[in-house]
């Protein structure tokens, strides 16, 4: 069964450094998402992406974050200058269509630790 | 805004016990409702969903019914197994497609 994959599974970085989290969505899906889960807290929506553009973003997704689909398969989340509070599990998801009834399929997550 | 409230855990049950995890929602439109499960060390997996009022989602012995009158989507299973031990998340999507999650309920099933 097709699945969303994410790399790395765990990333440790120093405060102020840039990180890029990578995702390979399911191949025929058109909508892509990033979510994060700070330890012990809810899973929170960050951004959705369609047709090479951001379609929605939350208030969490400020100027330090960016997303890109650099080729036909990868979808990346860049955090420009990491802060301690960026430590979290980051989940990528994809869906075939962007409608509210469509299922979003999640990857296994990347645990980001900012020291 | 849209939000999901689910029963706080942790929940500990013996094998073959009946499970209910409560979930209620607040939404401005007509949301779709989901239950996701997260097994230890893994990502979020869709367990079941319902996209309109009175729909029942079911999978692997779990079921949940979309109740508009009580704005609820409670998860139930008649007889849990040790392998059901996981964290369960209730979630919704509304007119846009950003998914709103509940806080998650950790279930531990003991033999």
PDB file of C-alpha atoms in Angstrom:
ATOM      1  CA  UNK A   1       0.000   0.000   0.000  1.00  0.00           C
ATOM      2  CA  UNK A   2       1.382   3.437  -0.887  1.00  0.00           C
ATOM      3  CA  UNK A   3       2.536   5.497   2.062  1.00  0.00           C
ATOM      4  CA  UNK A   4       3.963   8.864   2.933  1.00  0.00           C
ATOM      5  CA  UNK A   5       7.611   8.749   3.944  1.00  0.00           C
ATOM      6  CA  UNK A   6       9.646  11.296   5.889  1.00  0.00           C
ATOM      7  CA  UNK A   7      13.333  11.820   6.481  1.00  0.00           C
ATOM      8  CA  UNK A   8      15.126  12.043   8.781  1.00  0.00           C
ATOM      9  CA  UNK A   9      13.275  10.295  11.569  1.00  0.00           C
ATOM     10  CA  UNK A  10      15.132  12.388  14.123  1.00  0.00           C
ATOM     11  CA  UNK A  11      16.977  15.686  13.619  1.00  0.00           C
ATOM     12  CA  UNK A  12      19.014  17.418  16.294  1.00  0.00           C
ATOM     13  CA  UNK A  13      20.123  20.988  15.652  1.00  0.00           C
ATOM     14  CA  UNK A  14      21.494  24.013  17.435  1.00  0.00           C
ATOM     15  CA  UNK A  15      19.322  27.055  18.026  1.00  0.00           C
ATOM     16  CA  UNK A  16      19.617  29.490  15.135  1.00  0.00           C
ATOM     17  CA  UNK A  17      20.480  26.836  12.560  1.00  0.00           C
ATOM     18  CA  UNK A  18      18.408  26.107   9.496  1.00  0.00           C
ATOM     19  CA  UNK A  19      16.777  22.715   9.075  1.00  0.00           C
ATOM     20  CA  UNK A  20      15.021  21.080   6.163  1.00  0.00           C
ATOM     21  CA  UNK A  21      12.567  18.304   6.795  1.00  0.00           C
ATOM     22  CA  UNK A  22      11.767  16.078   3.861  1.00  0.00           C
ATOM     23  CA  UNK A  23       8.668  14.228   2.825  1.00  0.00           C
ATOM     24  CA  UNK A  24       7.707  12.050  -0.101  1.00  0.00           C
ATOM     25  CA  UNK A  25       3.914  12.155  -0.477  1.00  0.00           C
ATOM     26  CA  UNK A  26       1.863   9.412  -2.083  1.00  0.00           C
ATOM     27  CA  UNK A  27       2.623   9.634  -5.778  1.00  0.00           C
ATOM     28  CA  UNK A  28      -0.778  10.517  -7.258  1.00  0.00           C
ATOM     29  CA  UNK A  29      -1.771  12.903  -4.481  1.00  0.00           C
ATOM     30  CA  UNK A  30      -2.123  16.582  -5.243  1.00  0.00           C
ATOM     31  CA  UNK A  31      -2.431  18.218  -1.810  1.00  0.00           C
ATOM     32  CA  UNK A  32       0.298  18.280   0.776  1.00  0.00           C
ATOM     33  CA  UNK A  33       0.357  19.336   4.392  1.00  0.00           C
ATOM     34  CA  UNK A  34       2.634  19.874   7.358  1.00  0.00           C
ATOM     35  CA  UNK A  35       1.524  19.487  10.953  1.00  0.00           C
ATOM     36  CA  UNK A  36       3.463  19.583  14.195  1.00  0.00           C
ATOM     37  CA  UNK A  37       2.985  18.088  17.615  1.00  0.00           C
ATOM     38  CA  UNK A  38       4.849  19.569  20.527  1.00  0.00           C
ATOM     39  CA  UNK A  39       5.428  16.904  23.156  1.00  0.00           C
ATOM     40  CA  UNK A  40       2.298  16.341  25.182  1.00  0.00           C
ATOM     41  CA  UNK A  41       0.215  18.744  23.101  1.00  0.00           C
ATOM     42  CA  UNK A  42      -2.225  18.580  20.210  1.00  0.00           C
ATOM     43  CA  UNK A  43      -1.335  17.948  16.609  1.00  0.00           C
ATOM     44  CA  UNK A  44      -1.482  21.403  14.991  1.00  0.00           C
ATOM     45  CA  UNK A  45      -1.916  22.364  11.353  1.00  0.00           C
ATOM     46  CA  UNK A  46       0.915  24.406   9.846  1.00  0.00           C
ATOM     47  CA  UNK A  47       0.348  24.672   6.107  1.00  0.00           C
ATOM     48  CA  UNK A  48      -1.296  23.147   3.064  1.00  0.00           C
ATOM     49  CA  UNK A  49       0.150  23.232  -0.449  1.00  0.00           C
ATOM     50  CA  UNK A  50      -1.374  22.692  -3.857  1.00  0.00           C
ATOM     51  CA  UNK A  51      -0.229  23.395  -7.386  1.00  0.00           C
ATOM     52  CA  UNK A  52       3.096  24.751  -6.156  1.00  0.00           C
ATOM     53  CA  UNK A  53       1.478  27.303  -3.906  1.00  0.00           C
ATOM     54  CA  UNK A  54       0.529  27.591  -0.280  1.00  0.00           C
ATOM     55  CA  UNK A  55      -3.250  27.263  -0.104  1.00  0.00           C
ATOM     56  CA  UNK A  56      -3.666  27.784   3.640  1.00  0.00           C
ATOM     57  CA  UNK A  57      -1.437  28.436   6.601  1.00  0.00           C
ATOM     58  CA  UNK A  58      -1.929  28.804  10.314  1.00  0.00           C
ATOM     59  CA  UNK A  59      -0.714  31.579  12.563  1.00  0.00           C
ATOM     60  CA  UNK A  60       2.126  29.277  13.608  1.00  0.00           C
ATOM     61  CA  UNK A  61       3.521  29.310  10.064  1.00  0.00           C
ATOM     62  CA  UNK A  62       5.395  32.591  10.255  1.00  0.00           C
ATOM     63  CA  UNK A  63       8.240  33.977   8.161  1.00  0.00           C
ATOM     64  CA  UNK A  64      10.783  31.530   9.524  1.00  0.00           C
ATOM     65  CA  UNK A  65       8.933  28.655   7.839  1.00  0.00           C
ATOM     66  CA  UNK A  66       8.785  27.881   4.148  1.00  0.00           C
ATOM     67  CA  UNK A  67       7.672  24.951   2.040  1.00  0.00           C
ATOM     68  CA  UNK A  68       8.739  23.785  -1.355  1.00  0.00           C
ATOM     69  CA  UNK A  69       8.194  21.021  -3.847  1.00  0.00           C
ATOM     70  CA  UNK A  70      11.630  21.033  -5.455  1.00  0.00           C
ATOM     71  CA  UNK A  71      10.918  18.132  -7.803  1.00  0.00           C
ATOM     72  CA  UNK A  72       8.094  15.783  -8.689  1.00  0.00           C
ATOM     73  CA  UNK A  73       8.338  13.718  -5.559  1.00  0.00           C
ATOM     74  CA  UNK A  74       9.687  15.638  -2.549  1.00  0.00           C
ATOM     75  CA  UNK A  75       7.897  18.131  -0.345  1.00  0.00           C
ATOM     76  CA  UNK A  76      10.046  20.015   2.147  1.00  0.00           C
ATOM     77  CA  UNK A  77       9.578  22.166   5.213  1.00  0.00           C
ATOM     78  CA  UNK A  78      12.374  24.611   5.957  1.00  0.00           C
ATOM     79  CA  UNK A  79      12.800  26.334   9.281  1.00  0.00           C
ATOM     80  CA  UNK A  80      15.182  29.220   8.703  1.00  0.00           C
ATOM     81  CA  UNK A  81      16.479  29.951  12.193  1.00  0.00           C
ATOM     82  CA  UNK A  82      15.355  27.378  14.684  1.00  0.00           C
ATOM     83  CA  UNK A  83      14.210  28.260  18.176  1.00  0.00           C
ATOM     84  CA  UNK A  84      13.977  26.060  21.226  1.00  0.00           C
ATOM     85  CA  UNK A  85      10.202  26.102  20.947  1.00  0.00           C
ATOM     86  CA  UNK A  86      10.382  24.573  17.472  1.00  0.00           C
ATOM     87  CA  UNK A  87      11.247  21.251  19.095  1.00  0.00           C
ATOM     88  CA  UNK A  88       8.384  18.980  18.116  1.00  0.00           C
ATOM     89  CA  UNK A  89       7.327  16.065  15.967  1.00  0.00           C
ATOM     90  CA  UNK A  90       6.626  17.241  12.440  1.00  0.00           C
ATOM     91  CA  UNK A  91       4.171  15.250  10.340  1.00  0.00           C
ATOM     92  CA  UNK A  92       3.768  15.467   6.608  1.00  0.00           C
ATOM     93  CA  UNK A  93       0.470  14.408   5.022  1.00  0.00           C
ATOM     94  CA  UNK A  94      -0.983  14.171   1.544  1.00  0.00           C
ATOM     95  CA  UNK A  95      -4.419  13.755   0.033  1.00  0.00           C
ATOM     96  CA  UNK A  96      -5.758  13.052  -3.411  1.00  0.00           C
ATOM     97  CA  UNK A  97      -8.023  16.085  -3.427  1.00  0.00           C
ATOM     98  CA  UNK A  98      -8.257  19.003  -1.073  1.00  0.00           C
ATOM     99  CA  UNK A  99     -11.874  18.611  -0.111  1.00  0.00           C
ATOM    100  CA  UNK A 100     -12.881  18.348   3.531  1.00  0.00           C
ATOM    101  CA  UNK A 101     -14.197  14.812   3.014  1.00  0.00           C
ATOM    102  CA  UNK A 102     -10.926  13.541   1.622  1.00  0.00           C
ATOM    103  CA  UNK A 103      -8.614  11.477   3.790  1.00  0.00           C
ATOM    104  CA  UNK A 104      -5.209  12.877   4.633  1.00  0.00           C
ATOM    105  CA  UNK A 105      -2.505  10.205   4.829  1.00  0.00           C
ATOM    106  CA  UNK A 106       0.240  10.907   7.334  1.00  0.00           C
ATOM    107  CA  UNK A 107       3.905  10.040   7.373  1.00  0.00           C
ATOM    108  CA  UNK A 108       5.690   8.633  10.432  1.00  0.00           C
ATOM    109  CA  UNK A 109       7.005  12.034  11.458  1.00  0.00           C
ATOM    110  CA  UNK A 110      10.360  13.706  12.031  1.00  0.00           C
ATOM    111  CA  UNK A 111      11.290  14.458  15.598  1.00  0.00           C
ATOM    112  CA  UNK A 112      13.109  17.801  15.684  1.00  0.00           C
ATOM    113  CA  UNK A 113      15.152  18.621  18.759  1.00  0.00           C
ATOM    114  CA  UNK A 114      16.554  22.142  19.033  1.00  0.00           C
ATOM    115  CA  UNK A 115      19.325  22.566  21.595  1.00  0.00           C
TER     116      UNK A 115
ATOM    117  CA  UNK B   1     -13.436  28.583  15.353  1.00  0.00           C
ATOM    118  CA  UNK B   2     -13.485  24.860  14.765  1.00  0.00           C
ATOM    119  CA  UNK B   3     -12.281  22.620  17.547  1.00  0.00           C
ATOM    120  CA  UNK B   4     -12.373  19.086  18.873  1.00  0.00           C
ATOM    121  CA  UNK B   5     -12.568  18.016  22.498  1.00  0.00           C
ATOM    122  CA  UNK B   6     -11.892  14.445  23.412  1.00  0.00           C
ATOM    123  CA  UNK B   7     -11.863  12.466  26.566  1.00  0.00           C
ATOM    124  CA  UNK B   8      -8.657  12.795  28.484  1.00  0.00           C
ATOM    125  CA  UNK B   9      -6.681   9.704  29.149  1.00  0.00           C
ATOM    126  CA  UNK B  10      -4.971   7.613  29.859  1.00  0.00           C
ATOM    127  CA  UNK B  11      -7.480   4.804  29.589  1.00  0.00           C
ATOM    128  CA  UNK B  12      -6.517   1.363  30.857  1.00  0.00           C
ATOM    129  CA  UNK B  13      -8.693  -1.635  30.091  1.00  0.00           C
ATOM    130  CA  UNK B  14      -8.479  -5.375  30.342  1.00  0.00           C
ATOM    131  CA  UNK B  15      -8.564  -7.443  27.180  1.00  0.00           C
ATOM    132  CA  UNK B  16     -12.099  -7.999  25.844  1.00  0.00           C
ATOM    133  CA  UNK B  17     -13.481  -4.977  27.712  1.00  0.00           C
ATOM    134  CA  UNK B  18     -15.760  -2.464  26.000  1.00  0.00           C
ATOM    135  CA  UNK B  19     -14.156   0.785  24.876  1.00  0.00           C
ATOM    136  CA  UNK B  20     -15.659   4.233  24.531  1.00  0.00           C
ATOM    137  CA  UNK B  21     -13.601   7.329  23.845  1.00  0.00           C
ATOM    138  CA  UNK B  22     -15.730  10.455  23.777  1.00  0.00           C
ATOM    139  CA  UNK B  23     -15.270  13.151  21.180  1.00  0.00           C
ATOM    140  CA  UNK B  24     -17.290  16.328  20.695  1.00  0.00           C
ATOM    141  CA  UNK B  25     -16.730  19.066  18.188  1.00  0.00           C
ATOM    142  CA  UNK B  26     -17.461  22.693  17.457  1.00  0.00           C
ATOM    143  CA  UNK B  27     -17.716  23.731  13.833  1.00  0.00           C
ATOM    144  CA  UNK B  28     -19.228  26.572  11.855  1.00  0.00           C
ATOM    145  CA  UNK B  29     -20.178  24.461   8.831  1.00  0.00           C
ATOM    146  CA  UNK B  30     -20.697  20.783   8.123  1.00  0.00           C
ATOM    147  CA  UNK B  31     -17.469  19.080   9.082  1.00  0.00           C
ATOM    148  CA  UNK B  32     -16.105  15.691   8.194  1.00  0.00           C
ATOM    149  CA  UNK B  33     -15.030  13.713  11.234  1.00  0.00           C
ATOM    150  CA  UNK B  34     -12.130  11.324  11.607  1.00  0.00           C
ATOM    151  CA  UNK B  35     -10.487   9.016  14.094  1.00  0.00           C
ATOM    152  CA  UNK B  36      -6.749   8.495  13.689  1.00  0.00           C
ATOM    153  CA  UNK B  37      -4.626   6.037  15.649  1.00  0.00           C
ATOM    154  CA  UNK B  38      -0.949   6.326  16.498  1.00  0.00           C
ATOM    155  CA  UNK B  39       0.793   3.108  17.478  1.00  0.00           C
ATOM    156  CA  UNK B  40       4.046   3.390  19.449  1.00  0.00           C
ATOM    157  CA  UNK B  41       6.831   4.767  17.266  1.00  0.00           C
ATOM    158  CA  UNK B  42       4.607   5.206  14.226  1.00  0.00           C
ATOM    159  CA  UNK B  43       2.744   7.991  12.464  1.00  0.00           C
ATOM    160  CA  UNK B  44      -0.957   8.768  12.386  1.00  0.00           C
ATOM    161  CA  UNK B  45      -3.103   6.194  10.618  1.00  0.00           C
ATOM    162  CA  UNK B  46      -6.681   6.757   9.600  1.00  0.00           C
ATOM    163  CA  UNK B  47      -8.929   4.448  11.596  1.00  0.00           C
ATOM    164  CA  UNK B  48     -12.345   5.552  10.313  1.00  0.00           C
ATOM    165  CA  UNK B  49     -14.251   8.570   9.123  1.00  0.00           C
ATOM    166  CA  UNK B  50     -17.759   9.940   8.550  1.00  0.00           C
ATOM    167  CA  UNK B  51     -18.550  12.797   6.244  1.00  0.00           C
ATOM    168  CA  UNK B  52     -22.184  13.611   7.025  1.00  0.00           C
ATOM    169  CA  UNK B  53     -24.682  13.444   9.833  1.00  0.00           C
ATOM    170  CA  UNK B  54     -25.819   9.960  10.889  1.00  0.00           C
ATOM    171  CA  UNK B  55     -23.009   8.278   8.948  1.00  0.00           C
ATOM    172  CA  UNK B  56     -21.272   5.488  10.805  1.00  0.00           C
ATOM    173  CA  UNK B  57     -17.591   4.877  10.203  1.00  0.00           C
ATOM    174  CA  UNK B  58     -16.203   1.452  11.034  1.00  0.00           C
ATOM    175  CA  UNK B  59     -12.923  -0.411  10.763  1.00  0.00           C
ATOM    176  CA  UNK B  60     -11.179  -3.239  12.623  1.00  0.00           C
ATOM    177  CA  UNK B  61     -14.090  -3.585  15.032  1.00  0.00           C
ATOM    178  CA  UNK B  62     -14.090   0.125  15.891  1.00  0.00           C
ATOM    179  CA  UNK B  63     -17.041   2.295  15.033  1.00  0.00           C
ATOM    180  CA  UNK B  64     -18.211   5.871  15.482  1.00  0.00           C
ATOM    181  CA  UNK B  65     -21.437   7.592  14.483  1.00  0.00           C
ATOM    182  CA  UNK B  66     -21.620  11.224  13.400  1.00  0.00           C
ATOM    183  CA  UNK B  67     -24.260  12.781  15.653  1.00  0.00           C
ATOM    184  CA  UNK B  68     -25.097  16.305  14.603  1.00  0.00           C
ATOM    185  CA  UNK B  69     -27.665  16.818  17.355  1.00  0.00           C
ATOM    186  CA  UNK B  70     -25.066  16.205  20.069  1.00  0.00           C
ATOM    187  CA  UNK B  71     -22.050  17.317  17.977  1.00  0.00           C
ATOM    188  CA  UNK B  72     -20.337  14.068  18.869  1.00  0.00           C
ATOM    189  CA  UNK B  73     -18.321  11.303  17.233  1.00  0.00           C
ATOM    190  CA  UNK B  74     -17.594   8.846  20.033  1.00  0.00           C
ATOM    191  CA  UNK B  75     -15.310   5.914  19.274  1.00  0.00           C
ATOM    192  CA  UNK B  76     -16.433   2.451  20.427  1.00  0.00           C
ATOM    193  CA  UNK B  77     -15.188  -1.087  20.271  1.00  0.00           C
ATOM    194  CA  UNK B  78     -16.963  -4.039  21.788  1.00  0.00           C
ATOM    195  CA  UNK B  79     -13.943  -6.108  22.770  1.00  0.00           C
ATOM    196  CA  UNK B  80     -10.466  -4.564  22.867  1.00  0.00           C
ATOM    197  CA  UNK B  81      -7.230  -6.455  22.338  1.00  0.00           C
ATOM    198  CA  UNK B  82      -3.719  -5.827  23.616  1.00  0.00           C
ATOM    199  CA  UNK B  83      -2.793  -4.821  20.062  1.00  0.00           C
ATOM    200  CA  UNK B  84      -5.251  -1.901  20.262  1.00  0.00           C
ATOM    201  CA  UNK B  85      -2.960  -0.129  22.716  1.00  0.00           C
ATOM    202  CA  UNK B  86      -2.202   3.207  21.067  1.00  0.00           C
ATOM    203  CA  UNK B  87      -3.064   6.897  21.123  1.00  0.00           C
ATOM    204  CA  UNK B  88      -6.382   7.765  19.470  1.00  0.00           C
ATOM    205  CA  UNK B  89      -7.059  11.178  17.949  1.00  0.00           C
ATOM    206  CA  UNK B  90     -10.409  12.602  16.981  1.00  0.00           C
ATOM    207  CA  UNK B  91     -10.201  15.201  14.199  1.00  0.00           C
ATOM    208  CA  UNK B  92     -12.331  17.284  11.858  1.00  0.00           C
ATOM    209  CA  UNK B  93     -12.078  19.168   8.609  1.00  0.00           C
ATOM    210  CA  UNK B  94     -14.560  21.843   7.621  1.00  0.00           C
ATOM    211  CA  UNK B  95     -14.816  24.149   4.612  1.00  0.00           C
ATOM    212  CA  UNK B  96     -11.069  24.381   4.404  1.00  0.00           C
ATOM    213  CA  UNK B  97      -8.822  21.384   4.657  1.00  0.00           C
ATOM    214  CA  UNK B  98      -6.744  22.143   7.712  1.00  0.00           C
ATOM    215  CA  UNK B  99      -7.418  19.280  10.046  1.00  0.00           C
ATOM    216  CA  UNK B 100      -8.169  20.100  13.683  1.00  0.00           C
ATOM    217  CA  UNK B 101      -7.203  17.448  16.181  1.00  0.00           C
ATOM    218  CA  UNK B 102      -8.227  16.627  19.701  1.00  0.00           C
ATOM    219  CA  UNK B 103      -5.578  16.198  22.355  1.00  0.00           C
ATOM    220  CA  UNK B 104      -5.394  12.432  21.910  1.00  0.00           C
ATOM    221  CA  UNK B 105      -6.354   9.631  24.287  1.00  0.00           C
ATOM    222  CA  UNK B 106      -3.809   7.009  25.247  1.00  0.00           C
ATOM    223  CA  UNK B 107      -5.303   3.532  25.523  1.00  0.00           C
ATOM    224  CA  UNK B 108      -3.501   0.690  27.250  1.00  0.00           C
ATOM    225  CA  UNK B 109      -5.027  -2.773  27.082  1.00  0.00           C
ATOM    226  CA  UNK B 110      -3.726  -5.318  29.582  1.00  0.00           C
ATOM    227  CA  UNK B 111      -3.884  -9.083  29.030  1.00  0.00           C
TER     228      UNK B 111
END
